[in-house]
JSON list of C-alpha atoms in Angstrom, two decimals:
[
{"chain": "A", "resi": 1, "resn": "MET", "atom": "CA", "xyz": [105.26, 67.09, 109.57]},
{"chain": "A", "resi": 2, "resn": "ILE", "atom": "CA", "xyz": [102.39, 68.84, 107.84]},
{"chain": "A", "resi": 3, "resn": "ALA", "atom": "CA", "xyz": [99.78, 70.29, 110.17]},
{"chain": "A", "resi": 4, "resn": "ASP", "atom": "CA", "xyz": [96.20, 69.16, 109.74]},
{"chain": "A", "resi": 5, "resn": "TYR", "atom": "CA", "xyz": [94.13, 72.31, 109.19]},
{"chain": "A", "resi": 6, "resn": "GLY", "atom": "CA", "xyz": [91.00, 70.46, 108.23]},
{"chain": "A", "resi": 7, "resn": "PRO", "atom": "CA", "xyz": [89.09, 70.73, 104.96]},
{"chain": "A", "resi": 8, "resn": "THR", "atom": "CA", "xyz": [88.03, 74.38, 105.39]},
{"chain": "A", "resi": 9, "resn": "ARG", "atom": "CA", "xyz": [91.55, 75.65, 106.06]},
{"chain": "A", "resi": 10, "resn": "CYS", "atom": "CA", "xyz": [93.04, 73.70, 103.13]},
{"chain": "A", "resi": 11, "resn": "ALA", "atom": "CA", "xyz": [90.31, 74.80, 100.73]},
{"chain": "A", "resi": 12, "resn": "ASP", "atom": "CA", "xyz": [90.84, 78.46, 101.63]},
{"chain": "A", "resi": 13, "resn": "SER", "atom": "CA", "xyz": [94.63, 78.46, 101.68]},
{"chain": "A", "resi": 14, "resn": "HIS", "atom": "CA", "xyz": [97.00, 78.50, 98.77]},
{"chain": "A", "resi": 15, "resn": "ILE", "atom": "CA", "xyz": [99.61, 75.98, 99.82]},
{"chain": "A", "resi": 16, "resn": "THR", "atom": "CA", "xyz": [102.49, 75.55, 97.41]},
{"chain": "A", "resi": 17, "resn": "VAL", "atom": "CA", "xyz": [105.21, 72.96, 97.21]},
{"chain": "A", "resi": 18, "resn": "SER", "atom": "CA", "xyz": [107.69, 75.40, 98.74]},
{"chain": "A", "resi": 19, "resn": "ASP", "atom": "CA", "xyz": [105.41, 75.87, 101.77]},
{"chain": "A", "resi": 20, "resn": "VAL", "atom": "CA", "xyz": [105.67, 72.18, 102.55]},
{"chain": "A", "resi": 21, "resn": "LEU", "atom": "CA", "xyz": [109.16, 71.21, 101.41]},
{"chain": "A", "resi": 22, "resn": "ASP", "atom": "CA", "xyz": [112.55, 72.59, 102.34]},
{"chain": "A", "resi": 23, "resn": "TYR", "atom": "CA", "xyz": [114.99, 73.65, 99.62]},
{"chain": "A", "resi": 24, "resn": "GLU", "atom": "CA", "xyz": [116.61, 70.22, 99.16]},
{"chain": "A", "resi": 25, "resn": "ASP", "atom": "CA", "xyz": [113.26, 68.44, 99.06]},
{"chain": "A", "resi": 26, "resn": "GLU", "atom": "CA", "xyz": [111.91, 71.00, 96.60]},
{"chain": "A", "resi": 27, "resn": "LYS", "atom": "CA", "xyz": [114.98, 70.59, 94.37]},
{"chain": "A", "resi": 28, "resn": "SER", "atom": "CA", "xyz": [114.60, 66.80, 94.50]},
{"chain": "A", "resi": 29, "resn": "PHE", "atom": "CA", "xyz": [110.88, 67.12, 93.69]},
{"chain": "A", "resi": 30, "resn": "LEU", "atom": "CA", "xyz": [111.65, 69.36, 90.72]},
{"chain": "A", "resi": 31, "resn": "ASP", "atom": "CA", "xyz": [114.33, 66.94, 89.49]},
{"chain": "A", "resi": 32, "resn": "GLU", "atom": "CA", "xyz": [111.81, 64.10, 89.58]},
{"chain": "A", "resi": 33, "resn": "LYS", "atom": "CA", "xyz": [109.23, 66.23, 87.80]},
{"chain": "A", "resi": 34, "resn": "VAL", "atom": "CA", "xyz": [111.78, 67.01, 85.05]},
{"chain": "A", "resi": 35, "resn": "LYS", "atom": "CA", "xyz": [112.55, 63.29, 84.66]},
{"chain": "A", "resi": 36, "resn": "CYS", "atom": "CA", "xyz": [108.85, 62.54, 84.30]},
{"chain": "A", "resi": 37, "resn": "TYR", "atom": "CA", "xyz": [108.34, 65.30, 81.72]},
{"chain": "A", "resi": 38, "resn": "SER", "atom": "CA", "xyz": [111.36, 64.06, 79.80]},
{"chain": "A", "resi": 39, "resn": "ASN", "atom": "CA", "xyz": [109.98, 60.52, 79.74]},
{"chain": "A", "resi": 40, "resn": "ILE", "atom": "CA", "xyz": [106.54, 61.77, 78.72]},
{"chain": "A", "resi": 41, "resn": "ALA", "atom": "CA", "xyz": [108.16, 63.70, 75.85]},
{"chain": "A", "resi": 42, "resn": "ALA", "atom": "CA", "xyz": [109.92, 60.50, 74.74]},
{"chain": "A", "resi": 43, "resn": "CYS", "atom": "CA", "xyz": [106.64, 58.56, 74.81]},
{"chain": "A", "resi": 44, "resn": "HIS", "atom": "CA", "xyz": [104.85, 61.22, 72.75]},
{"chain": "A", "resi": 45, "resn": "LEU", "atom": "CA", "xyz": [107.72, 61.28, 70.25]},
{"chain": "A", "resi": 46, "resn": "ASN", "atom": "CA", "xyz": [107.64, 57.47, 69.95]},
{"chain": "A", "resi": 47, "resn": "VAL", "atom": "CA", "xyz": [103.94, 57.44, 69.07]},
{"chain": "A", "resi": 48, "resn": "GLY", "atom": "CA", "xyz": [104.11, 60.45, 66.76]},
{"chain": "A", "resi": 49, "resn": "ASN", "atom": "CA", "xyz": [102.42, 63.06, 68.95]},
{"chain": "A", "resi": 50, "resn": "LEU", "atom": "CA", "xyz": [104.84, 65.76, 67.88]},
{"chain": "A", "resi": 51, "resn": "GLU", "atom": "CA", "xyz": [103.09, 68.76, 69.41]},
{"chain": "A", "resi": 52, "resn": "ASP", "atom": "CA", "xyz": [102.86, 67.10, 72.82]},
{"chain": "A", "resi": 53, "resn": "ALA", "atom": "CA", "xyz": [106.46, 65.89, 72.62]},
{"chain": "A", "resi": 54, "resn": "PHE", "atom": "CA", "xyz": [107.53, 69.42, 71.76]},
{"chain": "A", "resi": 55, "resn": "SER", "atom": "CA", "xyz": [105.56, 70.90, 74.67]},
{"chain": "A", "resi": 56, "resn": "TYR", "atom": "CA", "xyz": [107.02, 68.50, 77.20]},
{"chain": "A", "resi": 57, "resn": "CYS", "atom": "CA", "xyz": [110.53, 69.15, 75.92]},
{"chain": "A", "resi": 58, "resn": "ASP", "atom": "CA", "xyz": [109.89, 72.86, 76.46]},
{"chain": "A", "resi": 59, "resn": "MET", "atom": "CA", "xyz": [108.73, 72.18, 80.03]},
{"chain": "A", "resi": 60, "resn": "VAL", "atom": "CA", "xyz": [111.95, 70.28, 80.73]},
{"chain": "A", "resi": 61, "resn": "LEU", "atom": "CA", "xyz": [114.09, 73.00, 79.16]},
{"chain": "A", "resi": 62, "resn": "GLN", "atom": "CA", "xyz": [112.40, 75.71, 81.21]},
{"chain": "A", "resi": 63, "resn": "HIS", "atom": "CA", "xyz": [113.73, 74.02, 84.35]},
{"chain": "A", "resi": 64, "resn": "GLN", "atom": "CA", "xyz": [116.96, 72.60, 82.93]},
{"chain": "A", "resi": 65, "resn": "PRO", "atom": "CA", "xyz": [118.08, 74.47, 79.78]},
{"chain": "A", "resi": 66, "resn": "GLN", "atom": "CA", "xyz": [121.05, 72.11, 79.34]},
{"chain": "A", "resi": 67, "resn": "HIS", "atom": "CA", "xyz": [118.97, 68.89, 79.50]},
{"chain": "A", "resi": 68, "resn": "CYS", "atom": "CA", "xyz": [120.59, 66.89, 76.70]},
{"chain": "A", "resi": 69, "resn": "LYS", "atom": "CA", "xyz": [117.72, 64.48, 76.07]},
{"chain": "A", "resi": 70, "resn": "ALA", "atom": "CA", "xyz": [115.16, 67.28, 75.86]},
{"chain": "A", "resi": 71, "resn": "LEU", "atom": "CA", "xyz": [117.38, 69.21, 73.45]},
{"chain": "A", "resi": 72, "resn": "PHE", "atom": "CA", "xyz": [117.85, 66.07, 71.36]},
{"chain": "A", "resi": 73, "resn": "ARG", "atom": "CA", "xyz": [114.14, 65.22, 71.34]},
{"chain": "A", "resi": 74, "resn": "LYS", "atom": "CA", "xyz": [113.17, 68.78, 70.47]},
{"chain": "A", "resi": 75, "resn": "GLY", "atom": "CA", "xyz": [115.61, 68.56, 67.57]},
{"chain": "A", "resi": 76, "resn": "LYS", "atom": "CA", "xyz": [113.98, 65.28, 66.47]},
{"chain": "A", "resi": 77, "resn": "VAL", "atom": "CA", "xyz": [110.50, 66.82, 66.60]},
{"chain": "A", "resi": 78, "resn": "LEU", "atom": "CA", "xyz": [111.66, 69.77, 64.50]},
{"chain": "A", "resi": 79, "resn": "GLU", "atom": "CA", "xyz": [113.28, 67.36, 62.05]},
{"chain": "A", "resi": 80, "resn": "LEU", "atom": "CA", "xyz": [110.04, 65.42, 61.67]},
{"chain": "A", "resi": 81, "resn": "GLN", "atom": "CA", "xyz": [108.27, 68.72, 61.04]},
{"chain": "A", "resi": 82, "resn": "GLU", "atom": "CA", "xyz": [110.90, 69.43, 58.34]},
{"chain": "A", "resi": 83, "resn": "LYS", "atom": "CA", "xyz": [112.23, 72.45, 60.22]},
{"chain": "A", "resi": 84, "resn": "TYR", "atom": "CA", "xyz": [115.80, 71.46, 59.61]},
{"chain": "A", "resi": 85, "resn": "PHE", "atom": "CA", "xyz": [117.50, 74.73, 60.49]},
{"chain": "A", "resi": 86, "resn": "LEU", "atom": "CA", "xyz": [115.95, 74.79, 63.96]},
{"chain": "A", "resi": 87, "resn": "SER", "atom": "CA", "xyz": [116.45, 71.05, 64.38]},
{"chain": "A", "resi": 88, "resn": "ILE", "atom": "CA", "xyz": [120.18, 71.36, 63.77]},
{"chain": "A", "resi": 89, "resn": "LYS", "atom": "CA", "xyz": [120.41, 74.23, 66.25]},
{"chain": "A", "resi": 90, "resn": "PHE", "atom": "CA", "xyz": [118.92, 72.11, 69.04]},
{"chain": "A", "resi": 91, "resn": "LEU", "atom": "CA", "xyz": [120.92, 69.03, 68.10]},
{"chain": "A", "resi": 92, "resn": "ARG", "atom": "CA", "xyz": [124.07, 71.13, 68.07]},
{"chain": "A", "resi": 93, "resn": "LYS", "atom": "CA", "xyz": [123.25, 72.45, 71.54]},
{"chain": "A", "resi": 94, "resn": "ALA", "atom": "CA", "xyz": [122.73, 68.84, 72.73]},
{"chain": "A", "resi": 95, "resn": "SER", "atom": "CA", "xyz": [126.10, 67.94, 71.22]},
{"chain": "A", "resi": 96, "resn": "GLN", "atom": "CA", "xyz": [127.74, 70.74, 73.19]},
{"chain": "A", "resi": 97, "resn": "VAL", "atom": "CA", "xyz": [126.20, 69.39, 76.40]},
{"chain": "A", "resi": 98, "resn": "GLU", "atom": "CA", "xyz": [127.41, 65.85, 75.58]},
{"chain": "A", "resi": 99, "resn": "PRO", "atom": "CA", "xyz": [130.39, 66.16, 73.23]},
{"chain": "A", "resi": 100, "resn": "GLY", "atom": "CA", "xyz": [131.21, 62.99, 71.38]},
{"chain": "A", "resi": 101, "resn": "ASN", "atom": "CA", "xyz": [127.73, 61.48, 71.69]},
{"chain": "A", "resi": 102, "resn": "GLN", "atom": "CA", "xyz": [127.55, 59.41, 68.51]},
{"chain": "A", "resi": 103, "resn": "GLU", "atom": "CA", "xyz": [123.75, 59.29, 68.43]},
{"chain": "A", "resi": 104, "resn": "ILE", "atom": "CA", "xyz": [123.57, 63.09, 68.38]},
{"chain": "A", "resi": 105, "resn": "GLU", "atom": "CA", "xyz": [126.28, 63.30, 65.73]},
{"chain": "A", "resi": 106, "resn": "ARG", "atom": "CA", "xyz": [124.46, 60.76, 63.51]},
{"chain": "A", "resi": 107, "resn": "GLU", "atom": "CA", "xyz": [121.19, 62.64, 63.92]},
{"chain": "A", "resi": 108, "resn": "MET", "atom": "CA", "xyz": [122.82, 65.98, 63.04]},
{"chain": "A", "resi": 109, "resn": "LYS", "atom": "CA", "xyz": [124.29, 64.48, 59.88]},
{"chain": "A", "resi": 110, "resn": "LEU", "atom": "CA", "xyz": [120.92, 62.95, 58.97]},
{"chain": "A", "resi": 111, "resn": "VAL", "atom": "CA", "xyz": [119.13, 66.27, 59.45]},
{"chain": "A", "resi": 112, "resn": "PHE", "atom": "CA", "xyz": [121.81, 68.16, 57.57]},
{"chain": "A", "resi": 113, "resn": "ASP", "atom": "CA", "xyz": [121.51, 65.70, 54.67]},
{"chain": "A", "resi": 114, "resn": "LYS", "atom": "CA", "xyz": [117.71, 66.01, 54.63]},
{"chain": "A", "resi": 115, "resn": "TRP", "atom": "CA", "xyz": [118.00, 69.78, 54.67]},
{"chain": "A", "resi": 116, "resn": "ALA", "atom": "CA", "xyz": [120.52, 69.72, 51.82]},
{"chain": "A", "resi": 117, "resn": "GLU", "atom": "CA", "xyz": [118.30, 67.34, 49.84]},
{"chain": "A", "resi": 118, "resn": "LYS", "atom": "CA", "xyz": [115.29, 69.58, 50.43]},
{"chain": "A", "resi": 119, "resn": "SER", "atom": "CA", "xyz": [117.38, 72.49, 49.18]},
{"chain": "A", "resi": 120, "resn": "GLU", "atom": "CA", "xyz": [118.32, 70.39, 46.15]},
{"chain": "A", "resi": 121, "resn": "GLY", "atom": "CA", "xyz": [121.94, 70.31, 47.23]},
{"chain": "A", "resi": 122, "resn": "THR", "atom": "CA", "xyz": [124.21, 67.54, 48.33]},
{"chain": "A", "resi": 123, "resn": "SER", "atom": "CA", "xyz": [125.82, 66.95, 51.65]},
{"chain": "A", "resi": 124, "resn": "ASN", "atom": "CA", "xyz": [128.70, 65.11, 53.18]},
{"chain": "A", "resi": 125, "resn": "ALA", "atom": "CA", "xyz": [130.47, 65.19, 56.53]},
{"chain": "A", "resi": 126, "resn": "LYS", "atom": "CA", "xyz": [133.14, 67.57, 55.24]},
{"chain": "A", "resi": 127, "resn": "THR", "atom": "CA", "xyz": [130.49, 70.07, 54.14]},
{"chain": "A", "resi": 128, "resn": "MET", "atom": "CA", "xyz": [128.64, 69.69, 57.44]},
{"chain": "A", "resi": 129, "resn": "ASN", "atom": "CA", "xyz": [131.79, 70.51, 59.40]},
{"chain": "A", "resi": 130, "resn": "THR", "atom": "CA", "xyz": [132.34, 73.72, 57.45]},
{"chain": "A", "resi": 131, "resn": "CYS", "atom": "CA", "xyz": [128.72, 74.88, 57.32]},
{"chain": "A", "resi": 132, "resn": "PRO", "atom": "CA", "xyz": [128.23, 78.30, 59.00]},
{"chain": "A", "resi": 133, "resn": "LEU", "atom": "CA", "xyz": [125.23, 76.87, 60.84]},
{"chain": "A", "resi": 134, "resn": "PHE", "atom": "CA", "xyz": [127.53, 74.73, 62.95]},
{"chain": "A", "resi": 135, "resn": "LEU", "atom": "CA", "xyz": [129.76, 77.68, 63.70]},
{"chain": "A", "resi": 136, "resn": "ALA", "atom": "CA", "xyz": [126.98, 80.07, 64.77]},
{"chain": "A", "resi": 137, "resn": "GLU", "atom": "CA", "xyz": [126.44, 81.25, 68.32]},
{"chain": "A", "resi": 138, "resn": "ASP", "atom": "CA", "xyz": [123.91, 79.40, 70.46]},
{"chain": "A", "resi": 139, "resn": "SER", "atom": "CA", "xyz": [122.38, 82.69, 71.57]},
{"chain": "A", "resi": 140, "resn": "LYS", "atom": "CA", "xyz": [120.22, 82.42, 68.46]},
{"chain": "A", "resi": 141, "resn": "VAL", "atom": "CA", "xyz": [118.43, 79.39, 69.94]},
{"chain": "A", "resi": 142, "resn": "ASP", "atom": "CA", "xyz": [115.48, 80.43, 72.07]},
{"chain": "A", "resi": 143, "resn": "LYS", "atom": "CA", "xyz": [115.10, 77.67, 74.64]},
{"chain": "A", "resi": 144, "resn": "THR", "atom": "CA", "xyz": [111.41, 78.12, 75.35]},
{"chain": "A", "resi": 145, "resn": "LYS", "atom": "CA", "xyz": [109.86, 79.61, 72.21]},
{"chain": "A", "resi": 146, "resn": "ASN", "atom": "CA", "xyz": [107.39, 77.27, 70.57]},
{"chain": "A", "resi": 147, "resn": "HIS", "atom": "CA", "xyz": [109.06, 76.74, 67.21]},
{"chain": "A", "resi": 148, "resn": "SER", "atom": "CA", "xyz": [106.54, 74.08, 66.21]},
{"chain": "A", "resi": 149, "resn": "GLU", "atom": "CA", "xyz": [104.25, 76.75, 64.80]},
{"chain": "A", "resi": 150, "resn": "THR", "atom": "CA", "xyz": [106.88, 78.58, 62.77]},
{"chain": "A", "resi": 151, "resn": "GLN", "atom": "CA", "xyz": [107.89, 78.08, 59.17]},
{"chain": "A", "resi": 152, "resn": "GLU", "atom": "CA", "xyz": [111.48, 78.19, 58.03]},
{"chain": "A", "resi": 153, "resn": "THR", "atom": "CA", "xyz": [112.21, 81.02, 55.65]},
{"chain": "A", "resi": 154, "resn": "PRO", "atom": "CA", "xyz": [115.35, 82.13, 53.83]},
{"chain": "A", "resi": 155, "resn": "GLU", "atom": "CA", "xyz": [115.66, 84.91, 56.44]},
{"chain": "A", "resi": 156, "resn": "ASP", "atom": "CA", "xyz": [116.23, 82.21, 59.10]},
{"chain": "A", "resi": 157, "resn": "TYR", "atom": "CA", "xyz": [119.39, 81.18, 57.33]},
{"chain": "A", "resi": 158, "resn": "GLN", "atom": "CA", "xyz": [120.68, 84.73, 57.02]},
{"chain": "A", "resi": 159, "resn": "GLU", "atom": "CA", "xyz": [120.67, 85.28, 60.82]},
{"chain": "A", "resi": 160, "resn": "ILE", "atom": "CA", "xyz": [123.97, 83.47, 61.08]}
]
């Protein structure tokens, strides 16, 4: 039970969640917070608020770097911003978390095709499966960096 210190004590103290909750309760609280942030990101993505969707995905990934939905949604945001290289990296990471997820696979192919079209090339599944981008290490994906403000350059593609 939480002690009642009165308004003066509460106003002067800096009580944190961990002061009130034990480890299991704090973990459960954080899990619920992550679920809420994930759902908020989905809502922002659905109405086209890309910057807010991106920010909420980052908040989720700070707590759970392997959160498949946040990785997927961040990839979608980057796709809509025409940052195809980064989009594919996040979608690929989501695919590694949930191998065989057809929605992720379809989205990766769509992004790859858009990227190829933008580059005035052509794409097909065979090309996608042999592209060096899909064979690169995930260490090149920064989980928390705000990529929404960056521009893709030819140097991005040479990192691989």
